[in-house]
Structures are given as C-alpha cells and as structure tokens.
Short mmCIF file of C-alpha atoms and ligand atoms in Angstrom, two decimals:
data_model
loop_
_atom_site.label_atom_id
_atom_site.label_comp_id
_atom_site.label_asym_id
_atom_site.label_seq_id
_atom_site.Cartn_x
_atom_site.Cartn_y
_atom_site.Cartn_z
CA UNK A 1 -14.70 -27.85 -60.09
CA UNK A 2 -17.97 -28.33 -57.95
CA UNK A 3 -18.19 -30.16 -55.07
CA UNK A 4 -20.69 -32.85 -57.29
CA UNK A 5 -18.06 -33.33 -59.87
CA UNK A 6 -15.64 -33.63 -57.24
CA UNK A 7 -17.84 -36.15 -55.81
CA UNK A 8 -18.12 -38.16 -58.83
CA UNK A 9 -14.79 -38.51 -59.35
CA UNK A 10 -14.04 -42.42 -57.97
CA UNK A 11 -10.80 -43.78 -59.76
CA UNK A 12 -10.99 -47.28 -60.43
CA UNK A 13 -7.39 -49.07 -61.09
CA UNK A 14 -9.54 -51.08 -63.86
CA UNK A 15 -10.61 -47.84 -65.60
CA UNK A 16 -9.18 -46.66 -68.97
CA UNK A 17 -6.62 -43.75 -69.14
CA UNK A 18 -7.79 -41.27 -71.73
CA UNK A 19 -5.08 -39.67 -74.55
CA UNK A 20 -5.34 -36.46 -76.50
CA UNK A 21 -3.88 -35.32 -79.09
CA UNK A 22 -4.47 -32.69 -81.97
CA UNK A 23 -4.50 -35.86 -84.60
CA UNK A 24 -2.16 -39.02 -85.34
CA UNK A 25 0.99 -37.45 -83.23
CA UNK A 26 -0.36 -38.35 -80.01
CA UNK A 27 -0.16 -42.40 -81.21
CA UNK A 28 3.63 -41.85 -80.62
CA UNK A 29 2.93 -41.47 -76.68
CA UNK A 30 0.40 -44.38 -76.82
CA UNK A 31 2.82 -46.37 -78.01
CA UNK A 32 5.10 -45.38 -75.40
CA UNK A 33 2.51 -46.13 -72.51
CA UNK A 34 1.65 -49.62 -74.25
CA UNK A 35 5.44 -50.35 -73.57
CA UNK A 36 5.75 -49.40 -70.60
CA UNK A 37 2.39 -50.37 -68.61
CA UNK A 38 1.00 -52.73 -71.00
CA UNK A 39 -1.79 -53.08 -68.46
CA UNK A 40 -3.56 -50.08 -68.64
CA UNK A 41 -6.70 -49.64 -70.92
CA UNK A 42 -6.50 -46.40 -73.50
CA UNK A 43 -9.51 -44.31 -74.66
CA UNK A 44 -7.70 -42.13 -77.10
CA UNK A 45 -9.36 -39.25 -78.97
CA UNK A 46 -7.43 -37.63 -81.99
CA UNK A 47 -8.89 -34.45 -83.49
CA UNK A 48 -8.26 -35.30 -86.94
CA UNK A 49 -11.15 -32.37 -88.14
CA UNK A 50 -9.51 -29.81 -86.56
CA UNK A 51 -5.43 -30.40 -86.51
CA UNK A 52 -2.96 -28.32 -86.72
CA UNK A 53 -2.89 -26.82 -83.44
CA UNK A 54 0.39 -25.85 -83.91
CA UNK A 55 -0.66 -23.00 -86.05
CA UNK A 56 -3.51 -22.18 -83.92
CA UNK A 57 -4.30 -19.29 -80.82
CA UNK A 58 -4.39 -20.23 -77.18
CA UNK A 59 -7.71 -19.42 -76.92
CA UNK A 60 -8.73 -21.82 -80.02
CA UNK A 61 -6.80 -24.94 -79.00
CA UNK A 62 -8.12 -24.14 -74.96
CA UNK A 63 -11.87 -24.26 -76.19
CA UNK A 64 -10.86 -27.24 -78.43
CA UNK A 65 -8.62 -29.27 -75.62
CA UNK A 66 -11.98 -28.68 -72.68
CA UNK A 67 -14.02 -30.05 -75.59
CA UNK A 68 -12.12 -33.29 -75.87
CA UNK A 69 -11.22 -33.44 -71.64
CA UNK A 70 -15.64 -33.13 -71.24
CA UNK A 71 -15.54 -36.65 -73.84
CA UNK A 72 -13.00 -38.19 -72.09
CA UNK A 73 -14.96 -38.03 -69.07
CA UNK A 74 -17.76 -39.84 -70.68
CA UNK A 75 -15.42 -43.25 -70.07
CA UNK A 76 -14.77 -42.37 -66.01
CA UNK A 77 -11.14 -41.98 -67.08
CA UNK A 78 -8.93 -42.15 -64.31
CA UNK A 79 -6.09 -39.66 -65.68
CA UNK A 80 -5.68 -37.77 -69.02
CA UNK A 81 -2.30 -37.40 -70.55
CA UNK A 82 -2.72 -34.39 -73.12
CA UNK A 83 -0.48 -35.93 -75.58
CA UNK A 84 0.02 -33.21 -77.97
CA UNK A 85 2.76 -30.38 -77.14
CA UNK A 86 0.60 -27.64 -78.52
CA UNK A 87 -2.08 -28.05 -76.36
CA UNK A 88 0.10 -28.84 -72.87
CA UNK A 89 1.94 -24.95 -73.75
CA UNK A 90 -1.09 -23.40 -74.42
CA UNK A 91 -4.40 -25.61 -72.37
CA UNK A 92 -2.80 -27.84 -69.63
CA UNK A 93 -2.56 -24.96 -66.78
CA UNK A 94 -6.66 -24.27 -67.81
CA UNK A 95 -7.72 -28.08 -67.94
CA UNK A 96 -6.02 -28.56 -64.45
CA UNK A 97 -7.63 -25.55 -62.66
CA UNK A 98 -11.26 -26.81 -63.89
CA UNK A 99 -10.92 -30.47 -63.24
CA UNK A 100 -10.40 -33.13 -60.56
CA UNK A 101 -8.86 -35.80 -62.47
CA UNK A 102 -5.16 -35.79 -62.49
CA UNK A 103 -3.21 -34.59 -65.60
CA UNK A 104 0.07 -34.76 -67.39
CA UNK A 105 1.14 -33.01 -70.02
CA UNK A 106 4.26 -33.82 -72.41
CA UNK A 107 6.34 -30.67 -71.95
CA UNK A 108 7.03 -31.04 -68.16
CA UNK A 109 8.50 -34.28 -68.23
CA UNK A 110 10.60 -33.94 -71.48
CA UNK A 111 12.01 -30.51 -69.98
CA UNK A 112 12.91 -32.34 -66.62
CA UNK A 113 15.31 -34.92 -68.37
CA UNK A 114 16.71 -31.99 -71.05
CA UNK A 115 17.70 -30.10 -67.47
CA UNK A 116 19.25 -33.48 -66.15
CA UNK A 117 20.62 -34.89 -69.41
CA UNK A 118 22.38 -31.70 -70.30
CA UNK A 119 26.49 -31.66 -69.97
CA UNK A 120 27.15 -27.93 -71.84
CA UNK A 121 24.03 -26.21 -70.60
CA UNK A 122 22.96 -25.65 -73.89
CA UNK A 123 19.70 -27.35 -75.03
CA UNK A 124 17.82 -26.94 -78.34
CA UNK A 125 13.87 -27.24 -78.53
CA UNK A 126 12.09 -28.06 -81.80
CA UNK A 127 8.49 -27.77 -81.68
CA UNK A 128 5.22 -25.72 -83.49
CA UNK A 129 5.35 -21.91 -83.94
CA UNK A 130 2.92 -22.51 -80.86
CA UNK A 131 4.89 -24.13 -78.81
CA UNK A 132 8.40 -22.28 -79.69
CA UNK A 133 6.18 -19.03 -79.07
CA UNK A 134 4.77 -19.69 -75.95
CA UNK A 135 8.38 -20.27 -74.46
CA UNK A 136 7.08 -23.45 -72.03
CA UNK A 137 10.17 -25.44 -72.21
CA UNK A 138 12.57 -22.24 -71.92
CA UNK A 139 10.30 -21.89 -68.90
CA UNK A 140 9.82 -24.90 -67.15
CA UNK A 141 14.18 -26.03 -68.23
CA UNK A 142 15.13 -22.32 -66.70
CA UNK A 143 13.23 -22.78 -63.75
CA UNK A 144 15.38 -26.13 -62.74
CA UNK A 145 18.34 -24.52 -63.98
CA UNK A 146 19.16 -20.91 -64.09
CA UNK A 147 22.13 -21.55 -66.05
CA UNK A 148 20.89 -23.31 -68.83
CA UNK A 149 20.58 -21.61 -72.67
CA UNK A 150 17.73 -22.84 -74.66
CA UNK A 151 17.49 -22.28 -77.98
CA UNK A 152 14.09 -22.66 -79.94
CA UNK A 153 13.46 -23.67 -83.14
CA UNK A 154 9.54 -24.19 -85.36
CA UNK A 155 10.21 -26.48 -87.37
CA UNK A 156 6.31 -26.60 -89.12
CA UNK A 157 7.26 -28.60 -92.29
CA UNK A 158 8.17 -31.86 -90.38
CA UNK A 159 4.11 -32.90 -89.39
CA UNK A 160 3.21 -32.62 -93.41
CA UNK A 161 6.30 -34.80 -94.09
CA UNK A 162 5.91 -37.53 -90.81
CA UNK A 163 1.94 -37.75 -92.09
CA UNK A 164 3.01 -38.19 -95.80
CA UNK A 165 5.10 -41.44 -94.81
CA UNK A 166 8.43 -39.41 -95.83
CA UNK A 167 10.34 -40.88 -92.46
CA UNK A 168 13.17 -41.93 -94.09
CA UNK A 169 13.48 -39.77 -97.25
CA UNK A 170 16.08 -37.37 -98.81
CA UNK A 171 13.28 -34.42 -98.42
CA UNK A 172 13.31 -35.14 -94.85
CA UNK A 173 16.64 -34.40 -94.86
CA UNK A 174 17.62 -31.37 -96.80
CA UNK A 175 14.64 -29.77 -94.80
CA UNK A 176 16.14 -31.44 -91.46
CA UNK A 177 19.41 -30.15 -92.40
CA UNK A 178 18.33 -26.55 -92.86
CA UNK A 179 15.80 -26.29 -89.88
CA UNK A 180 19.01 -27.55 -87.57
CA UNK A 181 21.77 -25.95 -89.44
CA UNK A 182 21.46 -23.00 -86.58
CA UNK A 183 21.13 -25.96 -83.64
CA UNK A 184 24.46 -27.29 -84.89
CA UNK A 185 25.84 -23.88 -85.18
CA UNK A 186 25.01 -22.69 -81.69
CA UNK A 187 26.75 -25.99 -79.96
CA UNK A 188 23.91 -27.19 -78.57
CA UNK A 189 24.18 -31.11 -76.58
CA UNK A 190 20.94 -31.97 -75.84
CA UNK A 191 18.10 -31.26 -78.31
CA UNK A 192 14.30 -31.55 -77.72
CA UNK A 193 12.11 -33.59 -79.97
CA UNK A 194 8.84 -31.31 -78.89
CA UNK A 195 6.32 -32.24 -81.62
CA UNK A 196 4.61 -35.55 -81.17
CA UNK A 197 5.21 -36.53 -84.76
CA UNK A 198 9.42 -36.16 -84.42
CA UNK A 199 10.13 -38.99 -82.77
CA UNK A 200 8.78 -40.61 -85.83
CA UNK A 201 11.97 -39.31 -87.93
CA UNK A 202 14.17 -39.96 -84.69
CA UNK A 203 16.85 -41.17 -86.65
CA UNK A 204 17.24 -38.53 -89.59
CA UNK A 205 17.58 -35.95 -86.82
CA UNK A 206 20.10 -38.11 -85.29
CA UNK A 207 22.09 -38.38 -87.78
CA UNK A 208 21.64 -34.42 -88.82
CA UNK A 209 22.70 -33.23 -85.50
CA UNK A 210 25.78 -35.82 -84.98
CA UNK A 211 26.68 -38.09 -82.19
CA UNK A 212 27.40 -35.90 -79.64
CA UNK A 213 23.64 -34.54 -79.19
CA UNK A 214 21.19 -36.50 -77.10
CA UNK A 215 17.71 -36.42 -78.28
CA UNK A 216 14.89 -36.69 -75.64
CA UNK A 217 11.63 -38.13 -76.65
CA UNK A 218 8.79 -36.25 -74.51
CA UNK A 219 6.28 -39.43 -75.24
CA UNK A 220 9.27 -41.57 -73.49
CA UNK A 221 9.45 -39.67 -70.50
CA UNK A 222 5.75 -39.09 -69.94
CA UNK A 223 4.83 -42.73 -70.22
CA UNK A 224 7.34 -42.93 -66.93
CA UNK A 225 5.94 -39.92 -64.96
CA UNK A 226 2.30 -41.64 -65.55
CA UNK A 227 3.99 -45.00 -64.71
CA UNK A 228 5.44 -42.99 -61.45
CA UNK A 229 2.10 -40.95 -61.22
CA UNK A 230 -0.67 -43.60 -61.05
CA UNK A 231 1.88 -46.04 -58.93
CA UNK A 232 2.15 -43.14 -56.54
CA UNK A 233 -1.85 -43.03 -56.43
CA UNK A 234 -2.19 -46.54 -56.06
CA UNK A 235 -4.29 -46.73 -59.59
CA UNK A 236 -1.91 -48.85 -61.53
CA UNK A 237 -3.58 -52.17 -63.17
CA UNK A 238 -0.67 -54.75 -62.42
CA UNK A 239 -3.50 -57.60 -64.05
CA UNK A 240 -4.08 -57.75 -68.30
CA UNK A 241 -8.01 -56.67 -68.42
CA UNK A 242 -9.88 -59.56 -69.33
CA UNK A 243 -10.88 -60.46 -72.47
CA UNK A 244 -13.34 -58.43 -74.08
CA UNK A 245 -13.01 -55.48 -72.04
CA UNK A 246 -12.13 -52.63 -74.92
CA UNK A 247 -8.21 -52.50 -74.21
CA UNK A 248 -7.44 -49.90 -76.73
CA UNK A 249 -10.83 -47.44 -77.98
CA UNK A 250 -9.64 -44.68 -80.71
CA UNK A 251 -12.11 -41.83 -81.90
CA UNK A 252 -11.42 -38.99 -83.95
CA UNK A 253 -13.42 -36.17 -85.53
CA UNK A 254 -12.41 -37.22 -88.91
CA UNK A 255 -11.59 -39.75 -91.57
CA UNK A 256 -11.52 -42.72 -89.18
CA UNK A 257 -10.16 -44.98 -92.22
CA UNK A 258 -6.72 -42.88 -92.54
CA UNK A 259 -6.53 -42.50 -88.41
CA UNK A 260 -6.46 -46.46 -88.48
CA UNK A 261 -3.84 -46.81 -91.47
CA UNK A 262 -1.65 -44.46 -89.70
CA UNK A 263 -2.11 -45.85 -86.10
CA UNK A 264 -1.24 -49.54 -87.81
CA UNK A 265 1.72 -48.25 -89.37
CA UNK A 266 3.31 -47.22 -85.92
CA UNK A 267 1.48 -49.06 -83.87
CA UNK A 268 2.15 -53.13 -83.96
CA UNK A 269 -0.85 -54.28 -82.08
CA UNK A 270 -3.46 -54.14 -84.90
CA UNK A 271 -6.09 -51.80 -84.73
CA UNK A 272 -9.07 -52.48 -86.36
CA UNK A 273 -11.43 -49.64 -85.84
CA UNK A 274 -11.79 -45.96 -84.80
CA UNK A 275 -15.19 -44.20 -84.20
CA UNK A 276 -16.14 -40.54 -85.28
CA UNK A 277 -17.71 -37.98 -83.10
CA UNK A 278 -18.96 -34.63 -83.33
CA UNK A 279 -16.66 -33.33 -80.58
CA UNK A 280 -18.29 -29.90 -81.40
CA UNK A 281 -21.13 -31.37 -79.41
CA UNK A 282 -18.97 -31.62 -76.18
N1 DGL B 1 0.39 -32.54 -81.95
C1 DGL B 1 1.02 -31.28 -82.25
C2 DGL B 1 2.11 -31.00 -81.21
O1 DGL B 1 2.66 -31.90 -80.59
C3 DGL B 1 1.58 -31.26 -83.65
C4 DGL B 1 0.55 -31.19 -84.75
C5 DGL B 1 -0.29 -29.92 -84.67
O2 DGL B 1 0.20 -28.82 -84.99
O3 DGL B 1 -1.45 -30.04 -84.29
O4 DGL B 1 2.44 -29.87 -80.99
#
C-alpha cells in the first residue's frame, strides 16, 4: 500500500460493501448480509467466466481475486468480504498485505464457531480440493484448540449439482451419502459446510449426517463478524439508502442472464439486472 492509496481511502457509512465470489456461490453470503444488516448497499462481482476456483492453483485464483479487489475499488467500497472459500484459503492473506480497506474472509469466522460449537472435539470440513488441500480450517480450528481433530473432506460434485437446481433430489443424495459415509464413520459432531454453494442443500446433508451433527454455515457467521466489524469501526448504515441510490449492483464476467435466474431463485428481493465486465482489464 502507498501512502496515496492510503490517503484515498475515506470510508463513508453510506458507501456500498463490495462481495466476491468465484460465481453464483457467493449469493448465499449476500443473502446472509441482506438479513442481517439490511441497510448496507452491495456491489457484488461474481466471476462467472472464470469459476471453478476450487480446481484452480494459488497463484491463478491470487491474480484472479487482486483483479476483482482493483474493481471493487472503482465503487469506494468501504470493506470487501471475499465470499468464496477458495479464494479466502488461497488469496485473503495476499489481498490484506496490499490493501487498506478492511477484509473478511469466510473461513475465519466459520472455523471460530466449529472450535466453539464442538462437544467431541471432532469436526468435519467439506470444501474444494483447494480448500481441503490448503488445510486453512485445520489451521485456523487447531490454532483455538489444540485438541481438536479435523477431518477434511472435497466434495467437488456438489457445485455441478447446487448450479443444476438438483437441491432436493435423490442424486444429491446417493452422492451426499457417499462423500459423508467416512464423516459418519469417524464420529464427527460438528461438520463444516465450506463451499459457498452447500448451504444451498443444507437440509440433504442434514439429514445424511443425522441429528446429532451441527452444521455451521460460514455465510451465517461472516454476515455477524461484518455486522461486529463495521459496528466496531463506526461504518454501519443504521438508515435504508434512499431511493434510487443502487442498493444491490451485481456484475459478472459472464452470462449475466443465468447470474440473474440463479440470484432470483435464492435471492427473494428481485433482481433485475447484472452487468458484464472484462475483469481481465483490471
Ligand atoms: N466459491 C467456491 C468456494 O466457496 C466454490 C466454487 C468454485 O470452485 O469456484 O470454494
């Protein structure tokens, strides 16, 4: 950071928070910071050109995730929540060195309430290859608690099948039941959901794992920290914005049409439009 940009950093409560995410998934934390701070104004961009970053290097979704921080700058955002749990394993640390605008990732703050929620000490994690492979929940749940277990499990089938519409479908869950099979196996009580899209087939991997597991949603908890994080900075907007003033903006770097069916379909506040940019250009 320079001592300019540093400089031209002036958070307004009024201005928009901006999103990320490596497509659709990230709508699932949108819709979780619409709940909970219904005040707030969201520039979201979804990189519907370039998803999966699941399956993708560190260095590859790094270069991608400074791309889409440099737009997101374009709107004076006053935080960025990078909404997708690929890119807060592999980016987040990177973004945060090289910028001035306070960040949250989703990894931190579903990893906090897996260490608290936790009665056995044995928590499953289901996530991209990426995100299994990089170990960042292991890390961050082990560093609150030596003596929990985690257990990780890529479960890479369940994006094609959340983006197909298949949420409640028996597909969904013969492949449920054999990614979790070794979950159930191992005992675990408190399992994970560390893919954006999951929380979208919350309730087949309920019932797959059983009662007595307690799913955490990481879009849940980080709509509180950001709640807790922008109270804490005095830069929450307690007022509605007035009329007119682009509440929710959407872009993508692809097929705007199918961004907007899927947003509408798990979204209930009607979005009309979302705009395409070359985010190659950033
Ligand atoms: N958004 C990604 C995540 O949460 C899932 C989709 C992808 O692989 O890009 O890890």
């Amino acid at each position: 950071m320079t001592g300019t940009e540093r400089n031209e950093y002036q958070p307004k409560k009024d201005a928009p928070i901006g999103v990320f995410d490596s497509g659709v998934g990230g709508l699932t934390v949108v819709r979780e910071i619409i709940r909970q701070i219904p005040n707030e104004k969201i520039v979201y961009f979804g990189d519907t050109a370039r998803v999966p970053y699941g399956s993708k290097s560190q260095e590859t979704v790094t270069r991608f995730s400074e791309q889409i921080v440099r737009f997101l700058k374009t709107f004076q955002v006053k935080t960025i929540v990078v909404a997708c749990n690929t890119a807060s394993a592999y980016a987040l640390d990177t973004l945060e060195k090289d910028s001035h605008i306070p960040m949250i990732g989703v990894v931190k703050p579903g990893a906090r309430m897996a260490a608290e929620v936790t009665k056995n000490g044995r928590i499953g994690v289901i996530a991209t290859e990426a995100t299994i492979g990089s170990q960042i929940y292991a890390n961050y749940i082990q560093a609150l608690n030596k003596n929990v277990a985690i257990y990780g499990k890529a479960c890479p089938l369940f994006v094609p099948l959340v983006e197909e519409g298949l949420l409640e479908d028996p597909v969904t869950d013969e492949i449920a039941g054999r990614y979790l099979s070794e979950l159930i196996d191992i005992d675990i009580d408190t399992l994970i959901l560390g893919c954006t899209h999951y929380p979208l087939i919350r309730s087949t991997l309920g019932r797959v794992m059983g009662k007595g597991v307690t799913l955490v949603n990481p879009a849940y908890e980080t709509a509180r920290e950001l709640k807790s994080l922008l109270t804490e900075q005095n830069l929450l907007h307690e007022e509605p914005p007035g009329l007119g003033s682009n509440r929710y903006q959407f872009y993508v770097s692809d097929k705007a049409e199918k961004f907007v069916r899927f947003a509408n379909s798990i979204i209930k506040y009607g979005i009309l439009s979302a705009k395409t940019v070359n985010i190659e250009e950033y």
